[in-house]
Amino acid sequence: MASIETKERYLDAFRERRSRSSGQSPAWLNELREAGMASFTTLGFPTPKIEEWKYTNLEPIVAFDFSRHDGATKKVAEAELLTRAFADANATRLVFLNGVYAPELSLRDRWPEGVRLQSLAESIKGDDEFLSTQLGRYASYRRQSLVALNTAFLGDGAVLVMPPGRRLAEPIHLIYVSGAGGGQLVTHPRTLIFLGAGSEAKIVESYIGITRESYFCNAVTELIAEKDSVAEHCRVQREGEAAFHTGTFEAKLARGAHLTAHAVTLAGSLVRNDVHVSLDGEGAECVLNGLYLGSGRQHIDNSTVIEHVKPRASSFELYKGILNGAAHGVFNGKIVVHKDAQKSDARQVNKNLLLSDDAVVNTKPQLEIHADDVKCSHGSTIGQIDPDALFYFRSRGLGLAEARRLLSSAFAADVVARIKVASLRQHLDEYILEKFREI
């Protein structure tokens, strides 16, 4: 539980914000925020005493004094932003600076008619009926304290609504930038993605930092995929070196819907990624791919849950980690097959490569099966670079450092190659090759 002092600090910030904005917000949103704050006050921050948080201590976040943030926002060079977010200059995008929409850095000129892409704050101003029925309905602020905290301070983020049958060839970039100001910063970005029946879209959600100072980004994304829709969601986290990042990705898939979700973690001091996918329609499919690169004293925790609720759904999960220095990685993956989810097909794999003696990984793949006609498997591995492969490269004239770099990059490339957004895949390949020059 959070300390009384910490709770009071957040309560004071909540009351101050409520006094400034409650009259400008619709009643349903005020009620949602109040419910989020009430849940967070009850739950507090999770601690290692909770099984799902056994290896991750959020004390640095609990102790973080965001009251010293001065509220300033400085300008960010577009070129720097796009480079760090692995986005091309002509990419359709919404950009947010310290949690607030930045139209001057966004690009919606080539946006097709009928598809809705706007900031959450814009939608709130219009007292949007669709928003009131969808926002906060999927990610549970009643059970998850970090979702509750995000809900309490819900203010801006991205909204994407795909009409039935509409398919987009080009990806949409949602870029959240932190650190463009002074003092101790906390942001709570919220993203809502809704795909109508038979629609198709690719979304790249990026979190980047442009400061060496500490800050806390607590993000929540809700994705709803209606019947026979297809979504590819790429979540790339490249926060500042001293940043704290907690992210929740909640997806609900209807009959015949297909989701491919990539989670790439490249930076941040203390990182927790929560992914929950509900296969709530017969024949729904999901693929989860994850890559986490840790060095120094980074702590990266990936927690995933895939629920097979209806029959004949399938899921495949591959998460890979590469850790150097004294980095600490955690993978806690669970597949739950409900009683009525017969003919489910679920596979889960976690592989970890340790490049130093001080790097540590805790991995716990889990199956919870309540049906009797299923195909399910899981497994995990932890190891170092294969000495035979290293010898093979060195026998052909490569130095030790170059051989280690190529083998490490190849280990990561297995995940990156699965990304269908070509420009992002290329940028990540280049970044990873350069990253392993530091080994």
GROMACS .gro file of C-alpha atoms in nm:
model
  439
    1MET     CA    1   0.000   0.000   0.000
    2ALA     CA    2   0.109   0.354  -0.061
    3SER     CA    3   0.208   0.555   0.242
    4ILE     CA    4  -0.044   0.801   0.390
    5GLU     CA    5   0.183   1.086   0.279
    6THR     CA    6   0.187   0.957  -0.080
    7LYS     CA    7  -0.190   0.916  -0.090
    8GLU     CA    8  -0.241   1.264   0.048
    9ARG     CA    9  -0.007   1.405  -0.216
   10TYR     CA   10  -0.213   1.248  -0.494
   11LEU     CA   11  -0.539   1.341  -0.324
   12ASP     CA   12  -0.430   1.703  -0.296
   13ALA     CA   13  -0.336   1.707  -0.665
   14PHE     CA   14  -0.670   1.545  -0.753
   15ARG     CA   15  -0.872   1.796  -0.550
   16GLU     CA   16  -0.680   2.088  -0.695
   17ARG     CA   17  -0.743   1.964  -1.049
   18ARG     CA   18  -1.110   1.895  -0.973
   19SER     CA   19  -1.160   2.248  -0.848
   20ARG     CA   20  -1.016   2.384  -1.174
   21SER     CA   21  -1.186   2.157  -1.426
   22SER     CA   22  -1.497   1.985  -1.288
   23GLY     CA   23  -1.728   2.253  -1.426
   24GLN     CA   24  -1.568   2.216  -1.771
   25SER     CA   25  -1.601   1.838  -1.786
   26PRO     CA   26  -1.916   1.630  -1.850
   27ALA     CA   27  -2.080   1.465  -1.550
   28TRP     CA   28  -1.996   1.110  -1.662
   29LEU     CA   29  -1.625   1.195  -1.675
   30ASN     CA   30  -1.626   1.359  -1.331
   31GLU     CA   31  -1.792   1.045  -1.192
   32LEU     CA   32  -1.533   0.823  -1.364
   33ARG     CA   33  -1.246   1.027  -1.223
   34GLU     CA   34  -1.397   1.020  -0.873
   35ALA     CA   35  -1.436   0.642  -0.896
   36GLY     CA   36  -1.074   0.607  -1.008
   37MET     CA   37  -0.945   0.817  -0.719
   38ALA     CA   38  -1.158   0.624  -0.469
   39SER     CA   39  -1.013   0.294  -0.597
   40PHE     CA   40  -0.656   0.420  -0.584
   41THR     CA   41  -0.707   0.549  -0.231
   42THR     CA   42  -0.825   0.203  -0.129
   43LEU     CA   43  -0.571  -0.002  -0.325
   44GLY     CA   44  -0.261   0.217  -0.308
   45PHE     CA   45   0.048   0.125  -0.505
   46PRO     CA   46   0.109  -0.252  -0.540
   47THR     CA   47   0.391  -0.405  -0.336
   48PRO     CA   48   0.607  -0.719  -0.368
   49LYS     CA   49   0.373  -0.888  -0.118
   50ILE     CA   50   0.129  -0.924  -0.409
   51GLU     CA   51   0.224  -1.231  -0.615
   52GLU     CA   52   0.204  -1.051  -0.952
   53TRP     CA   53   0.447  -0.790  -0.818
   54LYS     CA   54   0.681  -1.027  -0.635
   55TYR     CA   55   0.996  -0.912  -0.816
   56THR     CA   56   0.913  -0.543  -0.866
   57ASN     CA   57   0.931  -0.281  -0.594
   58LEU     CA   58   0.767   0.050  -0.684
   59GLU     CA   59   0.915   0.235  -0.386
   60PRO     CA   60   1.108   0.479  -0.612
   61ILE     CA   61   0.775   0.577  -0.773
   62VAL     CA   62   0.595   0.594  -0.440
   63ALA     CA   63   0.862   0.829  -0.307
   64PHE     CA   64   0.866   1.042  -0.622
   65ASP     CA   65   0.774   1.402  -0.533
   66PHE     CA   66   0.595   1.533  -0.839
   67SER     CA   67   0.474   1.841  -0.649
   68ARG     CA   68   0.794   2.017  -0.756
   69HIS     CA   69   0.702   2.015  -1.125
   70ASP     CA   70   0.683   2.374  -1.251
   71GLY     CA   71   0.428   2.305  -1.527
   72ALA     CA   72   0.652   2.446  -1.798
   73THR     CA   73   0.668   2.296  -2.146
   74LYS     CA   74   0.955   2.378  -2.377
   75LYS     CA   75   0.961   2.340  -2.751
   76VAL     CA   76   1.078   2.013  -2.901
   77ALA     CA   77   1.250   1.987  -3.238
   78GLU     CA   78   1.036   1.783  -3.475
   79ALA     CA   79   1.340   1.602  -3.618
   80GLU     CA   80   1.452   1.489  -3.272
   81LEU     CA   81   1.104   1.372  -3.182
   82LEU     CA   82   1.058   1.168  -3.500
   83THR     CA   83   1.404   1.013  -3.472
   84ARG     CA   84   1.348   0.898  -3.115
   85ALA     CA   85   0.999   0.768  -3.197
   86PHE     CA   86   1.123   0.579  -3.508
   87ALA     CA   87   0.867   0.766  -3.721
   88ASP     CA   88   0.900   0.901  -4.073
   89ALA     CA   89   0.844   1.271  -4.144
   90ASN     CA   90   0.526   1.209  -4.346
   91ALA     CA   91   0.373   0.967  -4.095
   92THR     CA   92   0.016   1.039  -3.982
   93ARG     CA   93   0.051   1.113  -3.612
   94LEU     CA   94  -0.080   1.265  -3.292
   95VAL     CA   95   0.190   1.403  -3.063
   96PHE     CA   96   0.154   1.477  -2.692
   97LEU     CA   97   0.401   1.679  -2.483
   98ASN     CA   98   0.390   1.602  -2.112
   99GLY     CA   99   0.048   1.446  -2.160
  100VAL     CA  100  -0.103   1.738  -2.357
  101TYR     CA  101  -0.190   1.732  -2.727
  102ALA     CA  102   0.057   1.927  -2.945
  103PRO     CA  103  -0.115   2.009  -3.277
  104GLU     CA  104   0.194   2.189  -3.411
  105LEU     CA  105   0.387   1.858  -3.410
  106SER     CA  106   0.099   1.638  -3.523
  107LEU     CA  107   0.005   1.550  -3.881
  108ARG     CA  108  -0.349   1.462  -3.985
  109ASP     CA  109  -0.358   1.613  -4.337
  110ARG     CA  110  -0.382   1.280  -4.515
  111TRP     CA  111  -0.647   1.138  -4.291
  112PRO     CA  112  -0.929   0.949  -4.475
  113GLU     CA  113  -1.287   1.063  -4.436
  114GLY     CA  114  -1.498   0.868  -4.188
  115VAL     CA  115  -1.208   0.759  -3.967
  116ARG     CA  116  -1.193   0.943  -3.638
  117LEU     CA  117  -0.854   1.039  -3.501
  118GLN     CA  118  -0.836   1.310  -3.237
  119SER     CA  119  -0.708   1.393  -2.895
  120LEU     CA  120  -0.905   1.275  -2.594
  121ALA     CA  121  -0.935   1.634  -2.471
  122GLU     CA  122  -1.105   1.730  -2.798
  123SER     CA  123  -1.354   1.446  -2.757
  124ILE     CA  124  -1.424   1.541  -2.396
  125LYS     CA  125  -1.503   1.900  -2.491
  126GLY     CA  126  -1.772   1.772  -2.726
  127ASP     CA  127  -1.927   1.562  -2.447
  128ASP     CA  128  -1.901   1.264  -2.680
  129GLU     CA  129  -2.167   0.997  -2.618
  130PHE     CA  130  -1.955   0.721  -2.773
  131LEU     CA  131  -1.667   0.811  -2.543
  132SER     CA  132  -1.889   0.799  -2.236
  133THR     CA  133  -1.993   0.439  -2.315
  134GLN     CA  134  -1.642   0.307  -2.395
  135LEU     CA  135  -1.380   0.489  -2.191
  136GLY     CA  136  -1.291   0.310  -1.868
  137ARG     CA  137  -1.510   0.011  -1.948
  138TYR     CA  138  -1.231  -0.238  -2.022
  139ALA     CA  139  -0.919  -0.158  -1.819
  140SER     CA  140  -1.032  -0.220  -1.463
  141TYR     CA  141  -0.977   0.075  -1.231
  142ARG     CA  142  -1.154  -0.121  -0.959
  143ARG     CA  143  -0.891  -0.398  -0.946
  144GLN     CA  144  -0.573  -0.235  -1.082
  145SER     CA  145  -0.438   0.053  -0.880
  146LEU     CA  146  -0.225   0.203  -1.159
  147VAL     CA  147  -0.525   0.202  -1.392
  148ALA     CA  148  -0.722   0.365  -1.111
  149LEU     CA  149  -0.457   0.637  -1.078
  150ASN     CA  150  -0.461   0.698  -1.453
  151THR     CA  151  -0.841   0.716  -1.450
  152ALA     CA  152  -0.844   0.965  -1.164
  153PHE     CA  153  -0.618   1.204  -1.360
  154LEU     CA  154  -0.763   1.125  -1.700
  155GLY     CA  155  -0.736   1.432  -1.921
  156ASP     CA  156  -0.575   1.381  -2.259
  157GLY     CA  157  -0.452   1.111  -2.493
  158ALA     CA  158  -0.553   0.966  -2.827
  159VAL     CA  159  -0.885   0.842  -2.965
  160LEU     CA  160  -0.900   0.629  -3.280
  161VAL     CA  161  -1.234   0.499  -3.410
  162MET     CA  162  -1.243   0.288  -3.726
  163PRO     CA  163  -1.582   0.261  -3.897
  164PRO     CA  164  -1.698  -0.088  -4.006
  165GLY     CA  165  -1.526  -0.222  -4.314
  166ARG     CA  166  -1.266   0.057  -4.342
  167ARG     CA  167  -0.905  -0.054  -4.391
  168LEU     CA  168  -0.598   0.167  -4.359
  169ALA     CA  169  -0.281   0.086  -4.549
  170GLU     CA  170  -0.058   0.331  -4.362
  171PRO     CA  171   0.017   0.313  -3.987
  172ILE     CA  172  -0.100   0.570  -3.733
  173HIS     CA  173   0.162   0.698  -3.488
  174LEU     CA  174   0.064   0.807  -3.137
  175ILE     CA  175   0.369   0.971  -2.978
  176TYR     CA  176   0.385   1.057  -2.608
  177VAL     CA  177   0.683   1.275  -2.514
  178SER     CA  178   0.790   1.332  -2.153
  179GLY     CA  179   1.041   1.569  -2.001
  180ALA     CA  180   0.978   1.875  -2.218
  181GLY     CA  181   0.981   2.108  -1.919
  182GLY     CA  182   1.127   2.153  -1.573
  183GLY     CA  183   1.086   1.982  -1.238
  184GLN     CA  184   0.940   1.647  -1.133
  185LEU     CA  185   0.687   1.542  -1.395
  186VAL     CA  186   0.400   1.290  -1.377
  187THR     CA  187   0.174   1.214  -1.675
  188HIS     CA  188  -0.121   0.977  -1.721
  189PRO     CA  189  -0.175   0.931  -2.098
  190ARG     CA  190  -0.493   0.751  -2.201
  191THR     CA  191  -0.551   0.588  -2.541
  192LEU     CA  192  -0.878   0.447  -2.675
  193ILE     CA  193  -0.878   0.242  -2.996
  194PHE     CA  194  -1.203   0.105  -3.141
  195LEU     CA  195  -1.214  -0.105  -3.456
  196GLY     CA  196  -1.555  -0.155  -3.613
  197ALA     CA  197  -1.657  -0.487  -3.767
  198GLY     CA  198  -1.434  -0.588  -4.058
  199SER     CA  199  -1.202  -0.289  -4.023
  200GLU     CA  200  -0.823  -0.301  -4.025
  201ALA     CA  201  -0.553  -0.069  -3.887
  202LYS     CA  202  -0.190  -0.054  -3.777
  203ILE     CA  203  -0.110   0.160  -3.473
  204VAL     CA  204   0.235   0.254  -3.340
  205GLU     CA  205   0.222   0.386  -2.985
  206SER     CA  206   0.553   0.541  -2.875
  207TYR     CA  207   0.667   0.667  -2.534
  208ILE     CA  208   0.986   0.871  -2.544
  209GLY     CA  209   1.185   1.084  -2.302
  210ILE     CA  210   1.396   1.389  -2.385
  211THR     CA  211   1.550   1.457  -2.046
  212ARG     CA  212   1.799   1.294  -1.813
  213GLU     CA  213   1.590   1.386  -1.510
  214SER     CA  214   1.347   1.150  -1.339
  215TYR     CA  215   0.978   1.153  -1.430
  216PHE     CA  216   0.684   0.915  -1.404
  217CYS     CA  217   0.467   0.813  -1.699
  218ASN     CA  218   0.162   0.600  -1.613
  219ALA     CA  219  -0.014   0.505  -1.938
  220VAL     CA  220  -0.330   0.307  -2.015
  221THR     CA  221  -0.451   0.185  -2.356
  222GLU     CA  222  -0.787   0.021  -2.424
  223LEU     CA  223  -0.835  -0.156  -2.758
  224ILE     CA  224  -1.171  -0.295  -2.868
  225ALA     CA  225  -1.180  -0.512  -3.181
  226GLU     CA  226  -1.527  -0.588  -3.317
  227LYS     CA  227  -1.622  -0.890  -3.531
  228ASP     CA  228  -1.365  -0.989  -3.800
  229SER     CA  229  -1.152  -0.676  -3.749
  230VAL     CA  230  -0.773  -0.687  -3.777
  231ALA     CA  231  -0.534  -0.480  -3.565
  232GLU     CA  232  -0.158  -0.460  -3.541
  233HIS     CA  233  -0.053  -0.263  -3.235
  234CYS     CA  234   0.312  -0.173  -3.174
  235ARG     CA  235   0.403  -0.028  -2.838
  236VAL     CA  236   0.759   0.110  -2.830
  237GLN     CA  237   0.893   0.240  -2.500
  238ARG     CA  238   1.206   0.455  -2.518
  239GLU     CA  239   1.178   0.669  -2.207
  240GLY     CA  240   1.460   0.868  -2.049
  241GLU     CA  241   1.739   0.688  -1.863
  242ALA     CA  242   1.608   0.790  -1.520
  243ALA     CA  243   1.237   0.757  -1.604
  244PHE     CA  244   0.972   0.546  -1.434
  245HIS     CA  245   0.719   0.393  -1.671
  246THR     CA  246   0.411   0.183  -1.597
  247GLY     CA  247   0.194   0.087  -1.892
  248THR     CA  248  -0.132  -0.109  -1.915
  249PHE     CA  249  -0.260  -0.247  -2.245
  250GLU     CA  250  -0.612  -0.393  -2.232
  251ALA     CA  251  -0.768  -0.556  -2.539
  252LYS     CA  252  -1.104  -0.722  -2.599
  253LEU     CA  253  -1.157  -0.925  -2.915
  254ALA     CA  254  -1.494  -1.022  -3.059
  255ARG     CA  255  -1.578  -1.317  -3.286
  256GLY     CA  256  -1.320  -1.367  -3.560
  257ALA     CA  257  -1.114  -1.061  -3.462
  258HIS     CA  258  -0.736  -1.078  -3.493
  259LEU     CA  259  -0.483  -0.881  -3.289
  260THR     CA  260  -0.107  -0.877  -3.321
  261ALA     CA  261   0.050  -0.675  -3.039
  262HIS     CA  262   0.421  -0.596  -3.014
  263ALA     CA  263   0.579  -0.460  -2.694
  264VAL     CA  264   0.934  -0.325  -2.733
  265THR     CA  265   1.109  -0.189  -2.423
  266LEU     CA  266   1.439  -0.013  -2.487
  267ALA     CA  267   1.494   0.229  -2.198
  268GLY     CA  268   1.375   0.354  -1.861
  269SER     CA  269   1.506   0.304  -1.509
  270LEU     CA  270   1.203   0.119  -1.369
  271VAL     CA  271   0.952  -0.025  -1.617
  272ARG     CA  272   0.638  -0.232  -1.573
  273ASN     CA  273   0.432  -0.344  -1.874
  274ASP     CA  274   0.092  -0.505  -1.812
  275VAL     CA  275  -0.086  -0.671  -2.104
  276HIS     CA  276  -0.431  -0.830  -2.079
  277VAL     CA  277  -0.610  -0.972  -2.383
  278SER     CA  278  -0.959  -1.121  -2.366
  279LEU     CA  279  -1.052  -1.353  -2.654
  280ASP     CA  280  -1.422  -1.295  -2.604
  281GLY     CA  281  -1.552  -1.428  -2.936
  282GLU     CA  282  -1.542  -1.763  -3.106
  283GLY     CA  283  -1.249  -1.794  -3.345
  284ALA     CA  284  -1.071  -1.483  -3.214
  285GLU     CA  285  -0.692  -1.482  -3.249
  286CYS     CA  286  -0.410  -1.293  -3.081
  287VAL     CA  287  -0.033  -1.289  -3.121
  288LEU     CA  288   0.182  -1.120  -2.855
  289ASN     CA  289   0.544  -1.042  -2.935
  290GLY     CA  290   0.775  -0.881  -2.682
  291LEU     CA  291   1.135  -0.763  -2.675
  292TYR     CA  292   1.309  -0.602  -2.377
  293LEU     CA  293   1.668  -0.479  -2.371
  294GLY     CA  294   1.819  -0.395  -2.034
  295SER     CA  295   2.157  -0.262  -1.926
  296GLY     CA  296   2.315  -0.085  -1.629
  297ARG     CA  297   2.075  -0.119  -1.335
  298GLN     CA  298   1.751  -0.112  -1.534
  299HIS     CA  299   1.451  -0.304  -1.404
  300ILE     CA  300   1.204  -0.426  -1.669
  301ASP     CA  301   0.894  -0.624  -1.571
  302ASN     CA  302   0.656  -0.774  -1.829
  303SER     CA  303   0.329  -0.919  -1.703
  304THR     CA  304   0.086  -1.071  -1.957
  305VAL     CA  305  -0.251  -1.242  -1.928
  306ILE     CA  306  -0.438  -1.399  -2.220
  307GLU     CA  307  -0.791  -1.516  -2.143
  308HIS     CA  308  -0.961  -1.768  -2.372
  309VAL     CA  309  -1.326  -1.699  -2.297
  310LYS     CA  310  -1.501  -1.846  -2.603
  311PRO     CA  311  -1.439  -2.165  -2.808
  312ARG     CA  312  -1.195  -2.211  -3.097
  313ALA     CA  313  -0.982  -1.911  -3.015
  314SER     CA  314  -0.604  -1.921  -3.059
  315SER     CA  315  -0.310  -1.735  -2.911
  316PHE     CA  316   0.065  -1.735  -2.958
  317GLU     CA  317   0.309  -1.545  -2.738
  318LEU     CA  318   0.682  -1.492  -2.782
  319TYR     CA  319   0.875  -1.265  -2.544
  320LYS     CA  320   1.253  -1.228  -2.558
  321GLY     CA  321   1.486  -1.040  -2.326
  322ILE     CA  322   1.851  -0.941  -2.357
  323LEU     CA  323   2.013  -0.814  -2.037
  324ASN     CA  324   2.358  -0.673  -1.972
  325GLY     CA  325   2.533  -0.513  -1.673
  326ALA     CA  326   2.330  -0.551  -1.352
  327ALA     CA  327   1.992  -0.527  -1.526
  328HIS     CA  328   1.694  -0.718  -1.385
  329GLY     CA  329   1.426  -0.863  -1.611
  330VAL     CA  330   1.094  -1.017  -1.512
  331PHE     CA  331   0.849  -1.213  -1.725
  332ASN     CA  332   0.521  -1.330  -1.571
  333GLY     CA  333   0.293  -1.472  -1.839
  334LYS     CA  334  -0.039  -1.642  -1.778
  335ILE     CA  335  -0.282  -1.814  -2.014
  336VAL     CA  336  -0.630  -1.876  -1.875
  337VAL     CA  337  -0.867  -2.110  -2.061
  338HIS     CA  338  -1.223  -2.079  -1.934
  339LYS     CA  339  -1.462  -2.372  -1.896
  340ASP     CA  340  -1.657  -2.298  -2.214
  341ALA     CA  341  -1.350  -2.226  -2.427
  342GLN     CA  342  -1.321  -2.571  -2.585
  343LYS     CA  343  -1.092  -2.623  -2.885
  344SER     CA  344  -0.861  -2.346  -2.761
  345ASP     CA  345  -0.507  -2.341  -2.899
  346ALA     CA  346  -0.252  -2.151  -2.689
  347ARG     CA  347   0.127  -2.141  -2.695
  348GLN     CA  348   0.364  -1.930  -2.488
  349VAL     CA  349   0.743  -1.895  -2.509
  350ASN     CA  350   0.984  -1.677  -2.311
  351LYS     CA  351   1.357  -1.670  -2.394
  352ASN     CA  352   1.627  -1.468  -2.222
  353LEU     CA  353   1.988  -1.394  -2.312
  354LEU     CA  354   2.223  -1.280  -2.033
  355LEU     CA  355   2.534  -1.095  -2.147
  356SER     CA  356   2.693  -1.051  -1.803
  357ASP     CA  357   2.730  -1.240  -1.477
  358ASP     CA  358   2.536  -0.975  -1.283
  359ALA     CA  359   2.224  -0.968  -1.503
  360VAL     CA  360   1.921  -1.146  -1.356
  361VAL     CA  361   1.593  -1.273  -1.500
  362ASN     CA  362   1.290  -1.410  -1.312
  363THR     CA  363   1.052  -1.591  -1.547
  364LYS     CA  364   0.721  -1.757  -1.466
  365PRO     CA  365   0.507  -1.886  -1.755
  366GLN     CA  366   0.171  -2.021  -1.635
  367LEU     CA  367  -0.126  -2.219  -1.769
  368GLU     CA  368  -0.466  -2.218  -1.598
  369ILE     CA  369  -0.696  -2.455  -1.786
  370HIS     CA  370  -1.061  -2.518  -1.702
  371ALA     CA  371  -1.159  -2.692  -2.030
  372ASP     CA  372  -1.069  -3.046  -2.137
  373ASP     CA  373  -1.042  -3.022  -2.518
  374VAL     CA  374  -0.753  -2.783  -2.572
  375LYS     CA  375  -0.399  -2.757  -2.705
  376CYS     CA  376  -0.179  -2.556  -2.471
  377SER     CA  377   0.195  -2.532  -2.413
  378HIS     CA  378   0.443  -2.301  -2.245
  379GLY     CA  379   0.814  -2.280  -2.181
  380SER     CA  380   1.104  -2.052  -2.093
  381THR     CA  381   1.481  -2.047  -2.129
  382ILE     CA  382   1.762  -1.844  -1.972
  383GLY     CA  383   2.115  -1.864  -2.107
  384GLN     CA  384   2.425  -1.692  -2.233
  385ILE     CA  385   2.563  -1.664  -2.587
  386ASP     CA  386   2.627  -2.008  -2.735
  387PRO     CA  387   3.007  -2.061  -2.714
  388ASP     CA  388   3.001  -2.280  -3.028
  389ALA     CA  389   2.832  -2.004  -3.228
  390LEU     CA  390   3.080  -1.753  -3.089
  391PHE     CA  391   3.370  -1.980  -3.190
  392TYR     CA  392   3.221  -2.018  -3.540
  393PHE     CA  393   3.211  -1.642  -3.597
  394ARG     CA  394   3.559  -1.587  -3.452
  395SER     CA  395   3.707  -1.865  -3.665
  396ARG     CA  396   3.596  -1.663  -3.967
  397GLY     CA  397   3.791  -1.356  -3.868
  398LEU     CA  398   3.545  -1.160  -3.654
  399GLY     CA  399   3.659  -1.008  -3.327
  400LEU     CA  400   3.495  -1.108  -2.999
  401ALA     CA  401   3.295  -0.784  -2.964
  402GLU     CA  402   3.165  -0.798  -3.321
  403ALA     CA  403   3.069  -1.167  -3.286
  404ARG     CA  404   2.877  -1.095  -2.965
  405ARG     CA  405   2.706  -0.798  -3.129
  406LEU     CA  406   2.588  -1.001  -3.429
  407LEU     CA  407   2.465  -1.294  -3.221
  408SER     CA  408   2.277  -1.065  -2.979
  409SER     CA  409   2.120  -0.873  -3.268
  410ALA     CA  410   2.011  -1.198  -3.432
  411PHE     CA  411   1.845  -1.308  -3.108
  412ALA     CA  412   1.643  -0.983  -3.102
  413ALA     CA  413   1.572  -0.986  -3.477
  414ASP     CA  414   1.344  -1.286  -3.437
  415VAL     CA  415   1.092  -1.057  -3.264
  416VAL     CA  416   1.151  -0.740  -3.467
  417ALA     CA  417   1.105  -0.928  -3.796
  418ARG     CA  418   0.745  -1.003  -3.697
  419ILE     CA  419   0.651  -0.632  -3.708
  420LYS     CA  420   0.463  -0.558  -4.031
  421VAL     CA  421   0.514  -0.181  -4.017
  422ALA     CA  422   0.813  -0.174  -4.251
  423SER     CA  423   0.955   0.166  -4.152
  424LEU     CA  424   0.941   0.084  -3.779
  425ARG     CA  425   1.098  -0.255  -3.836
  426GLN     CA  426   1.386  -0.101  -4.030
  427HIS     CA  427   1.448   0.171  -3.770
  428LEU     CA  428   1.447  -0.086  -3.489
  429ASP     CA  429   1.692  -0.312  -3.672
  430GLU     CA  430   1.932  -0.019  -3.711
  431TYR     CA  431   1.888   0.088  -3.350
  432ILE     CA  432   1.954  -0.262  -3.215
  433LEU     CA  433   2.266  -0.314  -3.425
  434GLU     CA  434   2.404   0.014  -3.295
  435LYS     CA  435   2.291  -0.062  -2.938
  436PHE     CA  436   2.498  -0.380  -2.921
  437ARG     CA  437   2.815  -0.196  -3.015
  438GLU     CA  438   2.814  -0.099  -2.647
  439ILE     CA  439   2.857  -0.462  -2.533
   0.00000   0.00000   0.00000
